[in-house]
Structure formats: structure tokens, C-alpha cells
XYZ file of N, CA and C in Angstrom:
729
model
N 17.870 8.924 78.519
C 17.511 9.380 77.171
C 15.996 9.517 77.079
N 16.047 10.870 77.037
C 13.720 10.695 76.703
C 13.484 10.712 75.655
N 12.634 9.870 75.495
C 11.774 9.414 74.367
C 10.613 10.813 73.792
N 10.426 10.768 72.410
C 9.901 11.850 72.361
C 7.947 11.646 72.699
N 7.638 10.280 72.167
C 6.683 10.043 72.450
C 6.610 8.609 72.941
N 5.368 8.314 73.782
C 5.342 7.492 74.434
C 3.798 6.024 73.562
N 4.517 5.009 73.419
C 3.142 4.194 72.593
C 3.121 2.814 73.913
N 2.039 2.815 74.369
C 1.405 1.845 74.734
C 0.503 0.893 74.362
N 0.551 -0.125 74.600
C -0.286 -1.287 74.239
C -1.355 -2.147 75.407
N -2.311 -1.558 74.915
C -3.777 -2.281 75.776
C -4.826 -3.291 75.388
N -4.962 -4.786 76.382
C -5.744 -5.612 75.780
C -7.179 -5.375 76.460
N -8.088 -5.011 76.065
C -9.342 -4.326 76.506
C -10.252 -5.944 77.337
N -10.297 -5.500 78.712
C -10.098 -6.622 79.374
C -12.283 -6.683 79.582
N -12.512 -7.562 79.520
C -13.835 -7.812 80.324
C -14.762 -6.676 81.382
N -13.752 -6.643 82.298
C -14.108 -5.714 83.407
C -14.391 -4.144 82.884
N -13.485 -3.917 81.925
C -13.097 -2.574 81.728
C -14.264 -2.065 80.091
N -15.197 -3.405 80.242
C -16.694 -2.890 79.329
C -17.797 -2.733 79.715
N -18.490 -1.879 78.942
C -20.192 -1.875 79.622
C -20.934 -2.932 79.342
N -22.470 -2.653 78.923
C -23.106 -3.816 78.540
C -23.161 -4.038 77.179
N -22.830 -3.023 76.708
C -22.628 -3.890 75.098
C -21.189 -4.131 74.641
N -20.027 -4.777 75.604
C -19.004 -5.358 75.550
C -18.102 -4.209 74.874
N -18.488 -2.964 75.095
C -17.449 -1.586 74.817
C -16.742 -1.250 75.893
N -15.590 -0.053 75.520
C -14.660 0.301 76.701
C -15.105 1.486 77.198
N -15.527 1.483 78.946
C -16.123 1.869 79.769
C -15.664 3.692 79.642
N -16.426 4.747 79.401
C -15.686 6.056 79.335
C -15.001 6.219 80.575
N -15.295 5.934 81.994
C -14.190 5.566 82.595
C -13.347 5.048 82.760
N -13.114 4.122 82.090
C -11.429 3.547 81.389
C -11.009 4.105 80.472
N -11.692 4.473 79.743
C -11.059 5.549 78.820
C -10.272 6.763 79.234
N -10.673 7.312 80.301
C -10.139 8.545 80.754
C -9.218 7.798 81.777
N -8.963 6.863 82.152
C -8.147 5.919 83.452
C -6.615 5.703 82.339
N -7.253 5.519 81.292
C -5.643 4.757 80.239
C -5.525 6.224 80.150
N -6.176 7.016 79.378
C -5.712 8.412 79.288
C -4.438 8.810 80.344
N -5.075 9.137 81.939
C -4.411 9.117 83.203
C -3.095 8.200 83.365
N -3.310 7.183 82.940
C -2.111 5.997 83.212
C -1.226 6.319 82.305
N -1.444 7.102 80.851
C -0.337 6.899 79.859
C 0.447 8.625 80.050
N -0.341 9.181 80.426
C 0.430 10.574 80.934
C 1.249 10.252 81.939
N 0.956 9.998 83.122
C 1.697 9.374 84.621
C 2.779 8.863 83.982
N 2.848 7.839 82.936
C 4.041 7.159 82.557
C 5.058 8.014 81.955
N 4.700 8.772 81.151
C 5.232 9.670 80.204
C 6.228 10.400 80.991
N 5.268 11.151 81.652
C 5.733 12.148 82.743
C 6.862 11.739 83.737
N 6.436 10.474 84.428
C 7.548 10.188 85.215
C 8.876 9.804 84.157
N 8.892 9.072 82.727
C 9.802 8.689 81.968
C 10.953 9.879 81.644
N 10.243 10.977 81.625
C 10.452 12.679 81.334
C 10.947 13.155 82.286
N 11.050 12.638 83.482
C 11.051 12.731 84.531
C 10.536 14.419 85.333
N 9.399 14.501 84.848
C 8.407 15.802 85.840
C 6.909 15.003 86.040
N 7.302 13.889 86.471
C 6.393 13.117 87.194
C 5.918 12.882 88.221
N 5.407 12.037 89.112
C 5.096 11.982 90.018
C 5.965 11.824 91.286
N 7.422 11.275 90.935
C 8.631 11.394 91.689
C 8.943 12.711 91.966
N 9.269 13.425 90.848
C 9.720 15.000 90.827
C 8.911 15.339 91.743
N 7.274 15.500 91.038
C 6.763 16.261 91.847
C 6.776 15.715 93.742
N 6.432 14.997 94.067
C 6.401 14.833 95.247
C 7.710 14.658 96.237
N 9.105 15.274 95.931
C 10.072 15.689 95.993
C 10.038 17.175 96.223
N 9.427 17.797 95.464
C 9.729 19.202 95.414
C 8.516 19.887 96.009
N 6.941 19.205 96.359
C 5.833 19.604 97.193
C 5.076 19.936 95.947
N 4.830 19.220 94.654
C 3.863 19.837 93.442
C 2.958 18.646 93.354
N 2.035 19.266 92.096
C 1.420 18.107 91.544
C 0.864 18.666 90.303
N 0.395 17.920 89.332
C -0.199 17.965 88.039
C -1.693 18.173 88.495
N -1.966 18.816 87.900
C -3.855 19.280 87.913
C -4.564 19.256 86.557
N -5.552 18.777 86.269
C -6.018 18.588 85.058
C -7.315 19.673 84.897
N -6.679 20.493 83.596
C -7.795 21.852 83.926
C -8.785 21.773 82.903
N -8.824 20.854 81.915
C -9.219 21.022 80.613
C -9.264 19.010 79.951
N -9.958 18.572 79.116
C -10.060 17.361 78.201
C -11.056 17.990 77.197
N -10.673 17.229 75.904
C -11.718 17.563 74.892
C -10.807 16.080 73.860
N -12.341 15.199 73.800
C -11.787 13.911 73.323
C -12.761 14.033 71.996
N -12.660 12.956 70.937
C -13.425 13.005 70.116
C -13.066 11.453 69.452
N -14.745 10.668 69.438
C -14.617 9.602 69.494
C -15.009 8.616 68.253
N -14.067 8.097 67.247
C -14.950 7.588 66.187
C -15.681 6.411 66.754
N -14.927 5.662 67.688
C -15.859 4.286 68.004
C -14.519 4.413 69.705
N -15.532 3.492 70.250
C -14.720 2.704 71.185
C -14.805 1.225 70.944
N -13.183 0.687 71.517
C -12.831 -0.451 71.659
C -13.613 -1.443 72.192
N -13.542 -2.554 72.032
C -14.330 -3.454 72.229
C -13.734 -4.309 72.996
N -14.100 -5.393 74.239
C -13.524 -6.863 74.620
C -12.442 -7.601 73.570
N -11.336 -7.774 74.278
C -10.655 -8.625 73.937
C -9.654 -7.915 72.783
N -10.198 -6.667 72.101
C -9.481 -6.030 70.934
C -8.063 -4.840 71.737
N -7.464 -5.528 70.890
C -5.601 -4.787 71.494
C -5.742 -2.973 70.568
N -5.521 -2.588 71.530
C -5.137 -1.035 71.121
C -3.688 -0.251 71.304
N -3.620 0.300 70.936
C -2.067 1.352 71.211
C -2.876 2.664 71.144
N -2.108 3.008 72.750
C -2.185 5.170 73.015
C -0.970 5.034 72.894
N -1.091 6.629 71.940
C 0.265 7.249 71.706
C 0.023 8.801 72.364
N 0.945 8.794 73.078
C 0.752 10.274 73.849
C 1.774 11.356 73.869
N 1.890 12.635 73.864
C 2.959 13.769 73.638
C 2.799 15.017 74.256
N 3.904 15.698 75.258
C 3.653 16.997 75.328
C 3.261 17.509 74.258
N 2.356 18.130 73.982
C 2.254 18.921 72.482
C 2.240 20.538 72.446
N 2.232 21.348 73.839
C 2.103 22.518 73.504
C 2.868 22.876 75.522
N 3.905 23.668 76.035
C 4.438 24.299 77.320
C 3.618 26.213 76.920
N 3.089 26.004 77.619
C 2.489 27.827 78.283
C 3.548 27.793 79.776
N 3.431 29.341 80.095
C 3.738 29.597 81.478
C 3.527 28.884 82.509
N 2.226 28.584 82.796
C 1.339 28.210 83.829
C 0.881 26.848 83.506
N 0.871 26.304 81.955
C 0.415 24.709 81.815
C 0.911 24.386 80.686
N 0.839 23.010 80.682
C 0.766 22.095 79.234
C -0.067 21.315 78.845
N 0.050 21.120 77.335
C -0.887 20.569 76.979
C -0.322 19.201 76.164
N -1.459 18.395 76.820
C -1.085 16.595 76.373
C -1.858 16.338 75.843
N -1.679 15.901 74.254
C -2.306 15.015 73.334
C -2.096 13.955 73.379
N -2.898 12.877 73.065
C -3.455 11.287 72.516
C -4.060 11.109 71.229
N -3.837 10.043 71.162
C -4.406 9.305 70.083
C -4.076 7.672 70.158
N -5.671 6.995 69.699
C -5.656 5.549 70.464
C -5.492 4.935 68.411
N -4.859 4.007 68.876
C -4.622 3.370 67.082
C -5.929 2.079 67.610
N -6.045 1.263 66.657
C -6.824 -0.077 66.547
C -5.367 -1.053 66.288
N -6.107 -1.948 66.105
C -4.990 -3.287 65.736
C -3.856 -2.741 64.370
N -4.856 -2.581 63.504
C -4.530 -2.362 61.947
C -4.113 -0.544 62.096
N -3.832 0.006 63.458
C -3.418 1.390 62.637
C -3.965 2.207 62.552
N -5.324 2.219 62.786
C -5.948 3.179 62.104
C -6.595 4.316 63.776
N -6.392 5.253 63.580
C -7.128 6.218 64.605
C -8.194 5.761 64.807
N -8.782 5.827 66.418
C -10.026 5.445 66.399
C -10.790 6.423 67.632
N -9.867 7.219 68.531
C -9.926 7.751 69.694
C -8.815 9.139 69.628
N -8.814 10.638 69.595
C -8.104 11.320 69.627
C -8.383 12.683 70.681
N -7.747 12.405 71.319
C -7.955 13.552 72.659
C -6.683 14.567 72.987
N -7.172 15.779 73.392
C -6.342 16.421 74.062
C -6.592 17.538 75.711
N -5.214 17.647 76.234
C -5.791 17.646 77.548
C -4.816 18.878 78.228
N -5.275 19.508 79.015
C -4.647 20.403 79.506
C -4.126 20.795 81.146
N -2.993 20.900 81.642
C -2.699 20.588 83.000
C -2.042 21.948 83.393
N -2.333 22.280 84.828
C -1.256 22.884 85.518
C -0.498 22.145 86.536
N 0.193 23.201 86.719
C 1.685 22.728 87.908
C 0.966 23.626 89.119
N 0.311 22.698 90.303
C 0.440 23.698 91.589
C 1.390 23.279 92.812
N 1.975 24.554 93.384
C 2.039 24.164 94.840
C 1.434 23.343 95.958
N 1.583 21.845 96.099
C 0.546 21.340 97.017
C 0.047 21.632 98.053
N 0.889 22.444 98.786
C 0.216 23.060 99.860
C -0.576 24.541 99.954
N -0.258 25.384 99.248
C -0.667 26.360 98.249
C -1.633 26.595 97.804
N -1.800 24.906 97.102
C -2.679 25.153 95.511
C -3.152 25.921 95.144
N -1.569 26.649 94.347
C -1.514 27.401 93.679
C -1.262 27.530 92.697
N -1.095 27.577 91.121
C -0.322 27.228 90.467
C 1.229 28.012 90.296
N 2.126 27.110 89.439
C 3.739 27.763 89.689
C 4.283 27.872 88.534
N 4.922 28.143 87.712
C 5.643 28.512 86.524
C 6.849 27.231 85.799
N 6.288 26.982 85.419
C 6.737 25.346 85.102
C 7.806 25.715 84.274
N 8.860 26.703 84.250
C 10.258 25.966 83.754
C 10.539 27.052 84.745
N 10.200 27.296 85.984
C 11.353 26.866 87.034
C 11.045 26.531 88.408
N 10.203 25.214 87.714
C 9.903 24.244 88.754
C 9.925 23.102 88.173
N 10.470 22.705 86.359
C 10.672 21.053 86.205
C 11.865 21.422 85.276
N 12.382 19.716 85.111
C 13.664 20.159 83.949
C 12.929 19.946 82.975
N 13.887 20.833 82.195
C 13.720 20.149 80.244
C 13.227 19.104 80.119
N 12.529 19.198 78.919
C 11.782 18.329 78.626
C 11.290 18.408 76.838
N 11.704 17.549 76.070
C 11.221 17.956 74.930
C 9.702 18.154 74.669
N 9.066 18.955 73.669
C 8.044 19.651 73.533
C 7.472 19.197 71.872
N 6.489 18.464 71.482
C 6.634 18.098 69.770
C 5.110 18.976 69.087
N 5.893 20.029 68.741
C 4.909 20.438 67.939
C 3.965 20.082 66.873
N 2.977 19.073 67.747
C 1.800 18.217 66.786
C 1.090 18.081 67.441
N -0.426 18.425 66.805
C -1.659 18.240 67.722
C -2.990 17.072 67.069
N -3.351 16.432 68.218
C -4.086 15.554 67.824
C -5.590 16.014 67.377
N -5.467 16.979 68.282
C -6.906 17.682 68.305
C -6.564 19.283 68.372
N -6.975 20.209 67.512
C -7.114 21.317 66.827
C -7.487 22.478 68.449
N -7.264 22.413 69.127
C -7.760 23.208 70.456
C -7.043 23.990 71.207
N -7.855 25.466 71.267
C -7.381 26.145 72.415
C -8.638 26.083 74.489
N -9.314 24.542 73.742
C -10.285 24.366 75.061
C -10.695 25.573 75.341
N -12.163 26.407 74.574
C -12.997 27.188 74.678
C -13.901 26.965 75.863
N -14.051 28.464 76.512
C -14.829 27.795 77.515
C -16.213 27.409 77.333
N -16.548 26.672 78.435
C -18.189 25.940 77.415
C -19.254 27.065 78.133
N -20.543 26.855 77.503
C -21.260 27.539 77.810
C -22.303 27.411 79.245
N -22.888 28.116 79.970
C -23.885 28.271 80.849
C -24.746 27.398 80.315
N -25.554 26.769 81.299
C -26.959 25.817 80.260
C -27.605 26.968 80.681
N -28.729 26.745 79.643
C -30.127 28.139 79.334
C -31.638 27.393 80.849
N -30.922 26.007 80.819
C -32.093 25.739 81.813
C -31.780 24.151 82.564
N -31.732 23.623 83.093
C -32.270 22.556 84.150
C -33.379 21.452 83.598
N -32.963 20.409 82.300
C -33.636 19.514 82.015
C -33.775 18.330 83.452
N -33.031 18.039 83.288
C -32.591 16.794 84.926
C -31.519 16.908 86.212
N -32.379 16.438 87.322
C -30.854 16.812 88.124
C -30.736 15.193 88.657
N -29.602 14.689 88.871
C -29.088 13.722 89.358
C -28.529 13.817 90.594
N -28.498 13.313 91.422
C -27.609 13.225 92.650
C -26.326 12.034 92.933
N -25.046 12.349 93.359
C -24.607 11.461 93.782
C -23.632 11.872 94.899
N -23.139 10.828 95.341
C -22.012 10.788 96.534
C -20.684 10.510 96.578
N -19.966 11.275 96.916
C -18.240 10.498 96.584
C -17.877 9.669 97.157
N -17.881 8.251 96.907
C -17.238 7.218 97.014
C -15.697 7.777 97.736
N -15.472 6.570 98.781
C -13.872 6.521 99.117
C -13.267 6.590 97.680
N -13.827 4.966 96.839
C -13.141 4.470 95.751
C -13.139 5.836 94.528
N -13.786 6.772 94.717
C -13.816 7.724 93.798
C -12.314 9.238 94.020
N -11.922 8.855 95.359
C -10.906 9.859 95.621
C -9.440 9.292 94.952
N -8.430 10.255 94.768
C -6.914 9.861 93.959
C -6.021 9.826 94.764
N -4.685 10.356 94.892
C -3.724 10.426 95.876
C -3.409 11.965 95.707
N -4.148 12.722 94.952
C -4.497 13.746 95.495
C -5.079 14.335 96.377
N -5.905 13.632 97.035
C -6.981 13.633 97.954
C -7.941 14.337 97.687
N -8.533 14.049 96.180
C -9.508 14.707 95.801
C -10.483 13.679 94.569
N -11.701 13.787 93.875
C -12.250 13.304 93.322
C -11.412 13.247 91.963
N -10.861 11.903 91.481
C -10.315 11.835 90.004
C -11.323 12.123 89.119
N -10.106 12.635 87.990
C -10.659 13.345 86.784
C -12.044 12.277 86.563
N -11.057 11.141 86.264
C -12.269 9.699 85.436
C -13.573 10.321 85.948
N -13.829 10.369 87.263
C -15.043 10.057 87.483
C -16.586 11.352 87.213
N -15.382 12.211 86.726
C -16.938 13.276 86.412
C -17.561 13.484 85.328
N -16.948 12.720 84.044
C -17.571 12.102 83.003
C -18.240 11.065 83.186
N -18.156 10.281 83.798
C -18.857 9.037 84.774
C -20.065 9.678 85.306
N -19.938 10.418 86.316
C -21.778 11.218 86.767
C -22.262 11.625 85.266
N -21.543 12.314 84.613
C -22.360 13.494 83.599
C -22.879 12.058 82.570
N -22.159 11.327 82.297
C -23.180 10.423 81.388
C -23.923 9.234 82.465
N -23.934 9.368 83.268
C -25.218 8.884 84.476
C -26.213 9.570 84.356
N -25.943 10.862 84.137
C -27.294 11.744 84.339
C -28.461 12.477 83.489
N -28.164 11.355 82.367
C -29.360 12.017 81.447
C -30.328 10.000 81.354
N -31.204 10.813 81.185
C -32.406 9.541 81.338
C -32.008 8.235 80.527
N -32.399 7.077 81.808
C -32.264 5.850 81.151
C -32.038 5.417 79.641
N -33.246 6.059 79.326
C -33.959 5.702 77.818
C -32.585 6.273 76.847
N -32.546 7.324 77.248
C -31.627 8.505 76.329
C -29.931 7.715 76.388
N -29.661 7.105 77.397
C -28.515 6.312 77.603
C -28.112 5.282 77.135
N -29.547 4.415 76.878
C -29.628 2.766 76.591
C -29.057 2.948 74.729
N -29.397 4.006 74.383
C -29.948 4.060 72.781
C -28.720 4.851 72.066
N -27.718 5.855 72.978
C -26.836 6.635 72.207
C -25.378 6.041 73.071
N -24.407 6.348 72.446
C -23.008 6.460 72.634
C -22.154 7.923 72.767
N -21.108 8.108 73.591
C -20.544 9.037 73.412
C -19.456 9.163 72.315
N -19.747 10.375 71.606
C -19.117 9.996 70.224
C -18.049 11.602 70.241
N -18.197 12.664 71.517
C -17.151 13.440 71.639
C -17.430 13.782 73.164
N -16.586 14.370 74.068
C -16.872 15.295 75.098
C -15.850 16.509 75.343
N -16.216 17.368 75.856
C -15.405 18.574 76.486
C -15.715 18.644 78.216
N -14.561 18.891 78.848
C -14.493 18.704 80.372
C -13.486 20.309 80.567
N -14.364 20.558 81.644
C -13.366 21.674 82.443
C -13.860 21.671 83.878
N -12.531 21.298 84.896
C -12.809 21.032 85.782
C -12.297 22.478 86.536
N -13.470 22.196 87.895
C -13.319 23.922 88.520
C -12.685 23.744 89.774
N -13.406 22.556 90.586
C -12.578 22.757 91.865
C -13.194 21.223 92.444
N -12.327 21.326 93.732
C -11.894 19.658 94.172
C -13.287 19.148 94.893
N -13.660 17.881 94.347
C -14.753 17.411 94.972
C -14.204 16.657 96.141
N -14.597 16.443 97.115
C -13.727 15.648 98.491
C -15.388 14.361 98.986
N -14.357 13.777 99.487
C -14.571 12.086 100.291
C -15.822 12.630 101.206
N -16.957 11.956 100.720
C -18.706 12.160 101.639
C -19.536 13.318 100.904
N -18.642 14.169 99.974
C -20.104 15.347 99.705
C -20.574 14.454 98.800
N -22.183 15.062 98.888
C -22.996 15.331 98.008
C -22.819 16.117 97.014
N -23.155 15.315 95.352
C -22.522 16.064 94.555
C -24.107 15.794 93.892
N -23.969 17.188 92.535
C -25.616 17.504 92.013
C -25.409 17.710 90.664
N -25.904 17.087 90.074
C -25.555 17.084 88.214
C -26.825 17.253 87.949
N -26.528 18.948 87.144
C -27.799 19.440 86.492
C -27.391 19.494 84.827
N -28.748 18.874 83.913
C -28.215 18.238 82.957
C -29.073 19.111 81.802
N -28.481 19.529 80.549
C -29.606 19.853 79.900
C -29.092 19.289 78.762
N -30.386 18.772 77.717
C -30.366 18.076 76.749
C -31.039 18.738 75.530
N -29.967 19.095 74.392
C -30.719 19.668 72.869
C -30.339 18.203 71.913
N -31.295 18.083 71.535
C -31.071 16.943 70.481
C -29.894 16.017 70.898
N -28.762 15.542 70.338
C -27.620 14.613 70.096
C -26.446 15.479 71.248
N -26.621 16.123 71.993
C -25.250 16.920 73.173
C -26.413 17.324 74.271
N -25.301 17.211 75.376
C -26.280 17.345 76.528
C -24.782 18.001 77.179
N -25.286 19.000 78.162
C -24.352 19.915 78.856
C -24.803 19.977 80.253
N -23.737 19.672 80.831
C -23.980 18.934 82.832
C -23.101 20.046 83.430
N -23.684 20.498 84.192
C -22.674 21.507 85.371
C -22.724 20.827 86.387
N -21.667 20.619 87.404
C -21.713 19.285 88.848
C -21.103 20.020 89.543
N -22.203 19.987 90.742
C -21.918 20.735 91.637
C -22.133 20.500 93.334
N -21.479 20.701 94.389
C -21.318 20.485 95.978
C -22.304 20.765 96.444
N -23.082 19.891 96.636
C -24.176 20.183 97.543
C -24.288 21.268 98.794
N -23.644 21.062 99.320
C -23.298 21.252 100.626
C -23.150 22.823 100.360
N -22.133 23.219 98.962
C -21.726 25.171 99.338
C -21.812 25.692 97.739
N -22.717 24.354 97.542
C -23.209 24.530 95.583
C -21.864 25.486 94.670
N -20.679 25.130 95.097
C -19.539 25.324 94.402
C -19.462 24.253 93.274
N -18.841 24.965 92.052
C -19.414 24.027 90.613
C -17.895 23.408 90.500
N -17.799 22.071 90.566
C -16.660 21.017 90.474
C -16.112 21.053 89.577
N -17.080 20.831 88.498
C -16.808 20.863 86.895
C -17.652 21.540 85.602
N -17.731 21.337 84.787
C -18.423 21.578 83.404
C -18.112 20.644 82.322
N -19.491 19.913 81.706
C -18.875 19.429 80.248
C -20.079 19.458 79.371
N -19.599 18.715 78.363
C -20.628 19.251 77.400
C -20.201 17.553 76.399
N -20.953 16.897 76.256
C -20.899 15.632 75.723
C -21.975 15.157 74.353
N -21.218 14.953 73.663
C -21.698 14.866 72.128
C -22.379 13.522 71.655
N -23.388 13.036 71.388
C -24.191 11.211 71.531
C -24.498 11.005 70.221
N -24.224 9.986 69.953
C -24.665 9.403 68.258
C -25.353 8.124 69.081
């Protein structure tokens, strides 16, 4: 029997805060990851299906918007939903409650179905079963594409970690919101919070490159293009909103 939506319950552990005892935007996008995976396999066009039939889920698109993040020790509930089947993808909404109920975190996210050996994408109703579909959106989006930066405020460098690859064999989503808010200056980091972001990811970062986050900053949003050193192919794009 599938459930139409899926509610989880998270105790926001120590590890999983920064230094001012908040929840790490890479855990944020990790529960994101963990509560889809669940969903999906419950739905069963999960990670069983797929690796049965030679597929996988690809994440082409996020656009979160943040009133606060969670804090140490404070219990949350994600509630998560197919919310929209296209040809070629779907789209998964969230929304994180507080103790008392109240919205505090609302994201939505967009995936294709590829051929793993291929990677290609494939036509997802006739390559998964049924699956109910709930017409409700957490977040108002057709994921516009973001813009070109006009110039090159900062560039950052980093390296892909083993610990940074998935069982995709490629760089997880989590971690390229992770560089892009690495890469604007100390000062500018210590003093703001991320209070929205938009992500569109382009292509697979792999285990040893050199990766290059060029960052530009207008007032309160800063917009990062990350890109392969090695054949300066652009990984991703986002565009991140700071109070």
C-alpha cells in the first residue's frame, strides 16, 4: 500500500552543526537525499528498482528557501511528495515542520531517470510503475535557469575527496552547496546565513579533480559557477541568497 506522503522525524545531532550550533547546509541537503531515497524505494522506483533494471535518479535542479535552520538537539519532521511527473523527470517537494508545526524549511527539487550505462535519460512511465502523483507544491517553481555572472569576484579551489563521491560514482549533490558557500570570503561567511539557494547541476564531478569556484557577490546573493579544472567543464550553477 503506498503512502501518499512520506513524514520523517529528525533529532538534530551535534555533529550535524556548524559553529553557531545550526544545521550544517550539508545536512540539510543529506536529510533532503535520505527522505527522497526512502520515499522512492517505499514507492517502490527506488534504488532497488532502479539497480535491477540498469537506472538511476539524477538530480537536475534544487531551489530551497530558508526561514531559519534547526538548531542542536531540536526535533524536526520532513515531509516529502512527488509533486509534479514530466516525460523525462519529476519533481520532489519538502517541507521541514519545527516541534510546534510550524514551516521552517521548504524546498523543491527536480530529477531525471537515466540509463546507467548510457547516461542517458529514459521516459519514466515506461521504465517505473505507478506511482501516485499529489498535486501540491511547496515551492511555486518551474527552476528558471540562473544567470551567467557579469564577472569573477573570487575564485576558490578545491579537490574531490574519496568521502565526497556517492554510489553513483560521482560527486553528491550535498557537496556543491558546500564549495559554493566555502567560497565567498571569511568575513562575508562569519556574519550572514543562508536564507535561500538555487542549484542546477551540469555534469559529474569524479574522485581527484580539481574543482574551481568562481564566485560573484552583489549585496545579500552571491552566484558561483564550479567548474573541472582539468577540461574547465561547468559541474554546476547556483545562486545563494544571505541574511
Amino acid at each position: 500500500m503506498q503512502v501518499d506522503k512520506i513524514s520523517l522525524d529528525y533529532h538534530i545531532k551535534s555533529y550535524e552543526c556548524n559553529r553557531d550550533g545550526t544545521l550544517r547546509l550539508l545536512t540539510l541537503m543529506n536529510i533532503f537525499q535520505d527522505t527522497a531515497d526512502t520515499h522512492a524505494s517505499n514507492l517502490g522506483v527506488g534504488i532497488e528498482h532502479c539497480l535491477a533494471h540498469g537506472l538511476a535518479w539524477v538530480g537536475s535542479n534544487y531551489q530551497v528557501a530558508i526561514d531559519r535552520m534547526p538548531s542542536w538537539h531540536e526535533k524536526i519532521t520532513v515531509v516529502s511528495w512527488p509533486a509534479v511527473e514530466k516525460k523525462l523527470g519529476a519533481v520532489r517537494d519538502f517541507v521541514i515542520l519545527d516541534a510546534q508545526g510550524t514551516p521552517i524549511i521548504r524546498a523543491s527539487s527536480q530529477w531525471v531517470l537515466i540509463d546507467f550505462a548510457k547516461k542517458r535519460p529514459v521516459v519514466l512511465r515506461d521504465n517505473l510503475p505507478m506511482y501516485k502523483v499529489i498535486d501540491e507544491r511547496s515551492l511555486e517553481t518551474d527552476f528558471p535557469r540562473l544567470p551567467e555572472p557579469e564577472r569573477t569576484d573570487f575564485i576558490s579551489v578545491f579537490k574531490v575527496r574519496y568521502d565526497d563521491i556517492d554510489v553513483n560514482r560521482h560527486v553528491n549533490n550535498a557537496v556543491y552547496p558546500l564549495w559554493a558557500s566555502e567560497a565567498v570570503p571569511a568575513d562575508f561567511r562569519l556574519s550572514h546565513h543562508p536564507a535561500g539557494l538555487e542549484i542546477a547541476f551540469k555534469k559529474e564531478g569524479l574522485f581527484g579533480e580539481g574543482i574551481e569556484v568562481q564566485t560573484q557577490i552583489d549585496d545579500l546573493t552571491t552566484l558561483h559557477s564550479i567548474h573541472a579544472r582539468s577540461d574547465g567543464r561547468e559541474l554546476a550553477k547556483l545562486r545563494i541568497r544571505w541574511k
